[in-house]
Amino acid sequence: MSGLSIKQRVTLFYASVMLLFILLVMTVLYVTLDIQLTHVSHQVLERSVKDAFDDIDMPGDWLEIPNDFDFFINDVTLLIYGQEGTKVIGHAPQDFPEGIALRSDTHQRFTSERESWQVYDLYTEYPNETGLWVRGVYSRSNSKQTLRNVLLIMLFALPVLVAIALVAGYLVTKRAFAPVSQIQKTAEQIIKNKDLSRRIGLRGNKRDEIYSLATTYDQLLDRIETAFEQEKQFTSDVSHELRTPVSVVISQAEYALSQNDPEIMRKSLGSVLRQSEHMSLLIAQLLDLSRTGHALQSMKYERFNLAELCDMVVDEHQENANNKNIQFIKKLDHRIEINADQTQIMRALINLISNSISYGKENGFIMVDLHSTENRIILSITDDGVGIAPEHLEHIFNRFYQADEARTKGRLSNTGLGLTMVKQIIEAHGGEITVQSTLAVGSTFTISLPKSSEQES
């Protein structure tokens, strides 16, 4: 059995079950037929014996029997016995055993060397106080022959039925496992051609377990393909981001080495230092982004007051805001609590408020608004800074994406990774983040989170 395929094992199991079922049905039919034949023989015996009493009479010491009286009727042999059990008239069938006791209104079964017999006796007492026995003897040879014929038919039919069961089981199993074969072939094609875009695309009953398996497999392929493409894009983006500063460092170092003017060398080294700091920051934020991704896979949910967290983050950034004379405006509903990973939510808030300060204008403002609807918690951070051009809005959360130079000029901290991390954190909590912005007017980042979470602390 271990060397057989699943389809073969299922087919054999199906055929075995069908074989047992067929044997059970045949056994029931055989036993039922035997019982029915026995019942019919009882009825024939009783009717024949009772009809005999209707034809004979015993007015005195003699027995009156009609001339046309038939001692063999309906395959029943009739024997007449006196009151003491002595046979008066009639011939017992050949091989019928002698000396069988008379029992009134009772069916008896006897077996000789060659035959099986059914016997029925009936006693009647006449007005002259003389009694008479009539015995009916029925040979079961016809019944036994019928049973033998039925058994032979069953034995001949059994292999045919088993073969039909095997074929039917194979066809049903083959049809049932066809989707599995499709899944296997698709997987083999993906491995052979290294094509993650292929899908099973199974059509069928949506309640079928194999259909659900195929759908889950397609969803898994979607995630694998997305992750693979993101990894390729990430590698390409990192290479692109590092290529420019590395090229600048090399060119400036070579230029400085070719010059004897200390001022030129100082400027070149300053450029090398700035690009090195930029690369260091980029690597640090890449590491931070990677750690965030791992942390989001095992978040620690706890219930906390979101307004108090906003207060704490604002207080931590107050000094930086004061350097640009930026005023914080807080509209916080202190009744709002949320079940979430407090550390990750804090990181998202720190990033958004830091960006608002970095891109905010002198003597401007930053408004932090926290309120709730029936099912959602809404947190928005608004500034009156440089804003974002419309063509950049749909890409602002993409990894390494940076808006126009006017927005990022002179800002070493901008690597295009911060908002990507914020989006990851919010979406990991079942929320979403959107942005509305107008150039030279300001930007509003809005976070929407569910009030309740499937992850309870």
Coordinates of C-alpha atoms in Angstrom, one line a residue:
M1 CA 0.0 0.0 0.0
S2 CA 2.9 2.4 0.8
G3 CA 4.0 2.3 -2.9
L4 CA 0.6 3.2 -4.2
S5 CA -0.5 6.7 -5.2
I6 CA -3.2 8.5 -3.2
K7 CA -5.6 8.0 -6.1
Q8 CA -4.9 4.3 -6.2
R9 CA -5.4 4.0 -2.5
V10 CA -8.6 5.9 -2.6
T11 CA -9.8 3.8 -5.5
L12 CA -9.0 0.5 -3.6
F13 CA -10.7 1.9 -0.4
Y14 CA -13.8 2.8 -2.4
A15 CA -13.8 -0.7 -4.1
S16 CA -13.3 -2.4 -0.7
V17 CA -16.2 -0.5 0.8
M18 CA -18.4 -1.3 -2.2
L19 CA -17.4 -5.0 -2.0
L20 CA -18.4 -5.1 1.6
F21 CA -21.6 -3.4 0.8
I22 CA -22.4 -5.8 -2.0
L23 CA -21.6 -8.8 0.1
L24 CA -23.9 -7.4 2.9
V25 CA -26.7 -6.8 0.4
M26 CA -26.3 -10.3 -1.1
T27 CA -26.3 -11.9 2.3
V28 CA -29.4 -10.0 3.3
L29 CA -31.1 -11.0 0.0
Y30 CA -30.1 -14.7 0.5
V31 CA -31.3 -14.9 4.1
T32 CA -34.5 -13.0 3.2
L33 CA -35.2 -15.4 0.3
D34 CA -34.6 -18.4 2.6
I35 CA -37.0 -17.0 5.2
Q36 CA -39.6 -16.2 2.5
L37 CA -39.4 -19.7 1.0
T38 CA -39.8 -21.3 4.4
H39 CA -42.8 -19.1 5.1
V40 CA -44.4 -20.1 1.8
S41 CA -43.8 -23.8 2.5
H42 CA -45.5 -23.4 5.9
Q43 CA -48.5 -21.8 4.2
V44 CA -48.7 -24.6 1.6
L45 CA -48.4 -27.3 4.3
E46 CA -51.1 -25.8 6.5
R47 CA -53.5 -25.3 3.6
S48 CA -53.0 -28.8 2.2
V49 CA -53.5 -30.5 5.6
K50 CA -56.5 -28.5 6.5
D51 CA -58.1 -29.1 3.0
A52 CA -57.5 -32.8 3.6
F53 CA -59.6 -32.7 6.8
D54 CA -62.4 -31.0 4.8
D55 CA -62.5 -34.0 2.4
I56 CA -62.3 -36.9 4.8
D57 CA -64.8 -38.0 7.5
M58 CA -64.9 -40.6 10.3
P59 CA -68.6 -41.3 11.1
G60 CA -67.9 -44.4 13.1
D61 CA -65.0 -46.8 13.4
W62 CA -64.3 -46.5 9.7
L63 CA -62.7 -43.8 7.6
E64 CA -64.5 -42.3 4.6
I65 CA -62.2 -40.9 1.9
P66 CA -63.4 -39.7 -1.5
N67 CA -62.3 -41.6 -4.6
D68 CA -60.7 -38.5 -6.0
F69 CA -58.7 -37.7 -2.9
D70 CA -55.2 -36.7 -3.8
F71 CA -52.4 -37.8 -1.4
F72 CA -49.9 -35.6 -3.3
I73 CA -51.0 -32.0 -3.8
N74 CA -49.0 -28.8 -4.2
D75 CA -45.7 -30.8 -3.7
V76 CA -47.1 -31.9 -0.3
T77 CA -47.4 -35.6 0.5
L78 CA -50.3 -36.4 2.9
L79 CA -50.3 -39.2 5.4
I80 CA -53.2 -40.2 7.7
Y81 CA -52.6 -41.6 11.1
G82 CA -55.0 -43.1 13.7
Q83 CA -55.6 -41.7 17.1
E84 CA -52.7 -43.7 18.6
G85 CA -50.3 -42.6 15.9
T86 CA -50.4 -45.6 13.7
K87 CA -50.3 -44.9 10.0
V88 CA -53.7 -45.7 8.4
I89 CA -53.1 -44.7 4.8
G90 CA -50.6 -43.0 2.6
H91 CA -47.0 -43.6 1.4
A92 CA -44.2 -41.5 2.8
P93 CA -41.7 -40.1 0.3
Q94 CA -38.5 -42.0 -0.3
D95 CA -35.7 -41.2 2.2
F96 CA -38.3 -39.7 4.6
P97 CA -37.2 -40.8 8.2
E98 CA -39.6 -43.0 10.1
G99 CA -40.6 -42.6 13.7
I100 CA -41.0 -38.8 13.8
A101 CA -43.4 -37.9 16.6
L102 CA -46.7 -36.3 15.8
R103 CA -47.2 -32.8 17.1
S104 CA -50.5 -31.1 16.4
D105 CA -50.4 -27.7 14.6
T106 CA -46.6 -27.6 14.7
H107 CA -44.0 -27.2 12.0
Q108 CA -41.0 -29.5 12.1
R109 CA -37.9 -29.6 10.0
F110 CA -35.8 -32.8 9.4
T111 CA -32.9 -33.7 7.3
S112 CA -32.0 -37.1 5.9
E113 CA -28.9 -38.1 4.0
R114 CA -30.1 -36.6 0.7
E115 CA -33.0 -34.4 1.5
S116 CA -34.4 -31.8 3.8
W117 CA -38.0 -32.1 4.9
Q118 CA -40.7 -29.7 6.2
V119 CA -43.4 -31.5 8.3
Y120 CA -46.8 -30.2 9.5
D121 CA -49.2 -32.3 11.7
L122 CA -52.8 -31.6 12.7
Y123 CA -55.0 -33.6 15.0
T124 CA -58.8 -33.6 14.9
E125 CA -61.2 -35.4 17.2
Y126 CA -64.6 -36.4 15.8
P127 CA -68.0 -36.5 17.7
N128 CA -67.6 -40.2 18.3
E129 CA -64.6 -39.5 20.4
T130 CA -62.3 -40.9 17.7
G131 CA -59.3 -38.9 16.7
L132 CA -57.4 -38.6 13.5
W133 CA -54.0 -37.2 12.5
V134 CA -53.1 -35.8 9.1
R135 CA -49.4 -35.2 8.3
G136 CA -48.2 -33.1 5.5
V137 CA -44.6 -33.7 4.3
Y138 CA -43.0 -31.1 2.0
S139 CA -39.6 -31.6 0.4
R140 CA -37.4 -28.6 0.5
S141 CA -35.4 -29.7 -2.6
N142 CA -37.1 -27.1 -4.8
S143 CA -36.4 -24.3 -2.2
K144 CA -32.8 -25.4 -1.8
Q145 CA -32.4 -25.5 -5.6
T146 CA -33.8 -22.0 -5.8
L147 CA -31.3 -20.8 -3.1
R148 CA -28.5 -22.5 -4.9
N149 CA -29.4 -20.9 -8.2
V150 CA -29.6 -17.5 -6.5
L151 CA -26.2 -18.1 -4.9
L152 CA -24.6 -19.0 -8.2
I153 CA -26.0 -15.9 -9.8
M154 CA -24.6 -13.8 -6.9
L155 CA -21.2 -15.5 -7.2
F156 CA -21.1 -14.8 -11.0
A157 CA -22.4 -11.2 -10.5
L158 CA -19.9 -10.4 -7.7
P159 CA -16.7 -10.0 -9.8
V160 CA -18.7 -8.0 -12.3
L161 CA -20.0 -5.7 -9.6
V162 CA -16.5 -5.4 -8.1
A163 CA -15.1 -4.5 -11.5
I164 CA -17.8 -1.9 -12.0
A165 CA -17.0 -0.6 -8.5
L166 CA -13.3 -0.4 -9.3
V167 CA -13.9 1.5 -12.6
A168 CA -16.4 3.8 -11.0
G169 CA -14.1 4.4 -8.1
Y170 CA -11.2 5.2 -10.4
L171 CA -13.3 7.6 -12.5
V172 CA -14.7 9.4 -9.5
T173 CA -11.3 9.6 -7.8
K174 CA -9.7 10.8 -11.1
R175 CA -12.3 13.5 -11.4
A176 CA -12.0 14.5 -7.8
F177 CA -8.2 14.7 -7.9
A178 CA -8.0 16.5 -11.3
P179 CA -7.6 19.9 -9.5
V180 CA -4.7 18.4 -7.4
S181 CA -3.0 17.4 -10.7
Q182 CA -3.5 20.9 -12.0
I183 CA -2.0 22.3 -8.8
Q184 CA 1.0 20.0 -9.2
K185 CA 1.5 20.8 -12.8
T186 CA 1.4 24.6 -12.1
A187 CA 3.9 24.2 -9.3
E188 CA 6.2 22.2 -11.6
Q189 CA 5.9 24.9 -14.3
I190 CA 6.7 27.7 -11.8
I191 CA 9.8 25.8 -10.6
K192 CA 10.9 24.9 -14.2
N193 CA 10.3 28.3 -15.8
K194 CA 10.9 30.4 -12.6
D195 CA 7.7 32.2 -13.4
L196 CA 6.0 33.4 -10.3
S197 CA 3.2 35.1 -12.3
R198 CA 1.5 31.7 -13.1
R199 CA -1.6 30.9 -11.2
I200 CA -3.7 27.8 -10.8
G201 CA -7.0 29.7 -11.5
L202 CA -9.1 26.7 -10.5
R203 CA -12.8 27.0 -11.4
G204 CA -15.3 25.0 -9.4
N205 CA -17.4 24.7 -6.3
K206 CA -16.3 27.4 -3.9
R207 CA -17.2 25.1 -1.0
D208 CA -14.9 22.4 -2.2
E209 CA -11.8 21.8 -0.1
I210 CA -9.6 21.4 -3.1
Y211 CA -10.9 24.7 -4.6
S212 CA -10.2 26.4 -1.3
L213 CA -6.7 24.9 -1.3
A214 CA -6.1 26.1 -4.9
T215 CA -7.3 29.6 -3.9
T216 CA -5.1 29.7 -0.9
Y217 CA -2.2 28.5 -3.0
D218 CA -2.8 31.3 -5.5
Q219 CA -3.0 33.8 -2.6
L220 CA 0.4 32.5 -1.4
L221 CA 1.8 32.9 -4.9
D222 CA 0.5 36.5 -4.9
R223 CA 2.4 37.2 -1.7
I224 CA 5.5 35.4 -2.8
E225 CA 5.5 37.3 -6.1
T226 CA 4.9 40.6 -4.4
A227 CA 7.6 40.0 -1.9
F228 CA 10.0 38.9 -4.6
E229 CA 9.3 41.9 -6.7
Q230 CA 9.6 44.2 -3.7
E231 CA 13.0 42.6 -2.9
K232 CA 14.2 43.1 -6.4
Q233 CA 13.0 46.7 -6.3
F234 CA 14.5 47.2 -2.9
T235 CA 17.9 45.9 -4.1
S236 CA 17.7 48.2 -7.2
D237 CA 16.7 51.2 -5.1
V238 CA 19.5 50.7 -2.6
S239 CA 22.0 50.3 -5.4
H240 CA 20.7 53.5 -7.0
E241 CA 20.7 55.4 -3.7
L242 CA 24.2 54.4 -2.8
R243 CA 25.7 54.8 -6.3
T244 CA 25.5 58.6 -6.3
P245 CA 27.1 59.3 -2.9
V246 CA 29.7 56.6 -3.5
S247 CA 30.5 58.2 -6.9
V248 CA 30.7 61.6 -5.3
V249 CA 33.0 60.3 -2.6
I250 CA 35.3 58.7 -5.1
S251 CA 35.4 61.7 -7.4
Q252 CA 35.9 64.2 -4.6
A253 CA 38.7 62.1 -3.1
E254 CA 40.5 61.7 -6.4
Y255 CA 40.1 65.5 -7.0
A256 CA 41.4 66.3 -3.6
L257 CA 44.4 64.1 -4.1
S258 CA 45.2 65.8 -7.4
Q259 CA 45.3 69.3 -5.8
N260 CA 47.8 71.0 -3.6
D261 CA 45.5 73.8 -2.6
P262 CA 44.4 73.3 1.0
E263 CA 41.2 75.2 0.4
I264 CA 40.2 73.0 -2.5
M265 CA 41.1 69.9 -0.5
R266 CA 39.0 71.1 2.5
K267 CA 36.0 71.7 0.3
S268 CA 36.4 68.2 -1.3
L269 CA 36.8 66.6 2.1
G270 CA 33.7 68.4 3.3
S271 CA 31.7 67.0 0.3
V272 CA 33.1 63.6 1.1
L273 CA 32.0 64.0 4.7
R274 CA 28.4 65.0 3.8
Q275 CA 28.0 62.1 1.4
S276 CA 29.4 59.7 4.0
E277 CA 27.0 61.0 6.6
H278 CA 24.1 60.6 4.1
M279 CA 25.2 57.0 3.4
S280 CA 25.5 56.3 7.1
L281 CA 22.0 57.7 7.7
L282 CA 20.6 55.7 4.8
I283 CA 22.1 52.5 6.1
A284 CA 20.8 53.2 9.6
Q285 CA 17.3 53.8 8.3
L286 CA 17.5 50.7 6.2
L287 CA 18.4 48.7 9.3
D288 CA 15.6 50.5 11.2
L289 CA 13.1 49.7 8.4
S290 CA 14.2 46.0 8.5
R291 CA 13.8 45.9 12.2
T292 CA 10.4 47.4 12.0
G293 CA 9.3 44.8 9.5
H294 CA 10.4 42.0 11.9
A295 CA 8.8 43.7 14.8
L296 CA 5.5 44.0 13.0
Q297 CA 5.3 40.3 12.7
S298 CA 5.2 39.8 16.4
M299 CA 3.6 43.0 17.7
K300 CA 2.8 43.3 21.4
Y301 CA -0.8 44.6 21.8
E302 CA -1.8 46.6 24.8
R303 CA -4.6 49.0 25.6
F304 CA -3.4 52.6 26.1
N305 CA -4.6 56.2 25.9
L306 CA -3.7 57.5 22.5
A307 CA -4.1 61.2 23.4
E308 CA -1.5 60.8 26.2
L309 CA 0.9 59.3 23.7
C310 CA 0.3 62.2 21.3
D311 CA 1.0 64.6 24.2
M312 CA 4.3 62.8 25.0
V313 CA 5.5 62.9 21.4
V314 CA 4.6 66.6 21.0
D315 CA 6.5 67.4 24.2
E316 CA 9.6 65.6 23.0
H317 CA 9.6 67.7 19.8
Q318 CA 8.8 71.0 21.4
E319 CA 12.4 72.2 21.4
N320 CA 12.9 71.4 17.7
A321 CA 9.7 73.3 17.0
N322 CA 10.8 76.2 19.0
N323 CA 14.0 76.5 16.9
K324 CA 11.7 77.4 14.0
N325 CA 9.2 79.2 16.1
I326 CA 6.6 76.6 15.1
Q327 CA 3.5 76.5 17.4
F328 CA 1.8 73.2 18.2
I329 CA -2.0 73.2 18.2
K330 CA -3.6 70.1 19.9
K331 CA -7.2 69.0 19.6
L332 CA -7.1 65.7 21.4
D333 CA -10.0 63.6 22.8
H334 CA -8.5 62.2 26.0
R335 CA -11.2 59.6 26.2
I336 CA -9.8 57.6 23.3
E337 CA -8.1 54.4 24.0
I338 CA -6.8 51.8 21.5
N339 CA -5.5 48.3 21.6
A340 CA -2.3 48.3 19.6
D341 CA 1.5 48.1 19.8
Q342 CA 2.3 51.3 21.6
T343 CA 6.0 51.3 20.6
Q344 CA 5.2 51.1 16.9
I345 CA 2.4 53.7 17.0
M346 CA 4.9 56.0 18.8
R347 CA 7.5 55.5 16.0
A348 CA 4.9 56.4 13.4
L349 CA 3.9 59.6 15.3
I350 CA 7.5 60.6 15.8
N351 CA 8.2 60.3 12.1
L352 CA 5.2 62.3 11.1
I353 CA 5.8 65.1 13.5
S354 CA 9.5 65.2 12.7
N355 CA 8.6 65.6 9.0
S356 CA 6.1 68.3 9.8
I357 CA 8.8 70.3 11.7
S358 CA 11.4 69.6 9.0
Y359 CA 9.2 70.8 6.2
G360 CA 7.3 73.4 8.2
K361 CA 7.9 77.1 7.6
E362 CA 9.3 79.6 10.1
N363 CA 6.7 81.0 12.5
G364 CA 4.2 78.3 11.3
F365 CA 2.0 75.8 13.1
I366 CA 1.5 72.1 13.4
M367 CA -2.0 70.8 14.4
V368 CA -2.5 67.4 16.0
D369 CA -6.2 66.4 15.8
L370 CA -7.5 63.2 17.5
H371 CA -11.1 62.2 17.4
S372 CA -13.3 59.1 16.7
T373 CA -16.2 58.0 14.7
E374 CA -18.5 55.1 15.3
N375 CA -16.0 52.4 14.3
R376 CA -12.7 54.3 13.6
I377 CA -10.1 56.4 15.4
I378 CA -8.9 59.4 13.3
L379 CA -5.6 61.1 13.9
S380 CA -4.5 63.9 11.6
I381 CA -1.3 66.0 11.6
T382 CA -1.4 69.2 9.7
D383 CA 1.3 71.7 8.9
D384 CA 1.6 74.9 6.9
G385 CA 4.9 74.1 5.3
V386 CA 6.2 73.8 1.8
G387 CA 3.6 71.2 0.7
I388 CA 3.8 68.4 -1.9
A389 CA 3.2 68.7 -5.6
P390 CA 0.1 66.7 -6.9
E391 CA 2.2 64.5 -9.1
H392 CA 4.2 63.3 -6.1
L393 CA 1.3 62.5 -3.8
E394 CA 0.5 59.0 -5.1
H395 CA 4.2 58.0 -4.7
I396 CA 5.0 59.7 -1.4
F397 CA 4.8 56.4 0.6
N398 CA 7.0 54.4 -1.8
R399 CA 10.3 53.3 -0.6
F400 CA 13.2 55.7 -1.4
Y401 CA 10.8 58.1 -3.1
Q402 CA 11.6 61.8 -2.7
A403 CA 9.6 64.8 -3.8
D404 CA 11.1 67.7 -5.8
E405 CA 14.4 69.2 -4.9
A406 CA 12.8 72.4 -3.5
R407 CA 11.2 70.3 -0.8
T408 CA 14.2 68.2 0.1
K409 CA 17.0 70.6 -0.6
G410 CA 19.5 70.9 2.3
R411 CA 17.8 68.2 4.4
L412 CA 20.3 65.4 5.1
S413 CA 17.7 63.4 7.0
N414 CA 15.6 62.8 3.9
T415 CA 16.1 59.3 2.5
G416 CA 12.6 58.4 1.4
L417 CA 12.2 55.6 4.0
G418 CA 10.4 57.3 6.9
L419 CA 6.9 57.4 5.4
T420 CA 7.3 53.8 4.1
M421 CA 7.9 52.7 7.7
V422 CA 4.9 54.7 8.9
K423 CA 2.6 53.1 6.3
Q424 CA 3.8 49.6 7.2
I425 CA 3.1 50.3 10.9
I426 CA -0.4 51.6 10.3
E427 CA -1.4 48.9 7.9
A428 CA -0.1 46.2 10.3
H429 CA -2.7 47.5 12.8
G430 CA -5.5 47.2 10.2
G431 CA -5.5 50.9 9.5
E432 CA -4.7 53.3 6.6
I433 CA -2.9 56.5 6.1
T434 CA -3.7 59.2 3.5
V435 CA -2.2 62.6 2.6
Q436 CA -3.7 65.8 1.3
S437 CA -1.3 68.6 0.3
T438 CA -1.0 71.8 -1.6
L439 CA 2.3 73.4 -2.6
A440 CA 3.3 76.4 -0.4
V441 CA 0.1 75.9 1.7
G442 CA 0.9 72.7 3.7
S443 CA 0.1 69.0 4.2
T444 CA -2.3 66.9 6.2
F445 CA -1.4 63.3 7.0
T446 CA -4.5 61.4 8.3
I447 CA -4.3 58.0 10.1
S448 CA -7.5 55.9 10.4
L449 CA -7.4 53.0 12.8
P450 CA -10.1 50.5 13.9
K451 CA -11.5 51.0 17.4
S452 CA -11.3 47.2 18.1
S453 CA -8.5 44.9 17.1
E454 CA -8.5 41.1 16.5
Q455 CA -5.3 41.0 18.6
E456 CA -6.3 41.4 22.2
S457 CA -3.7 41.8 24.9

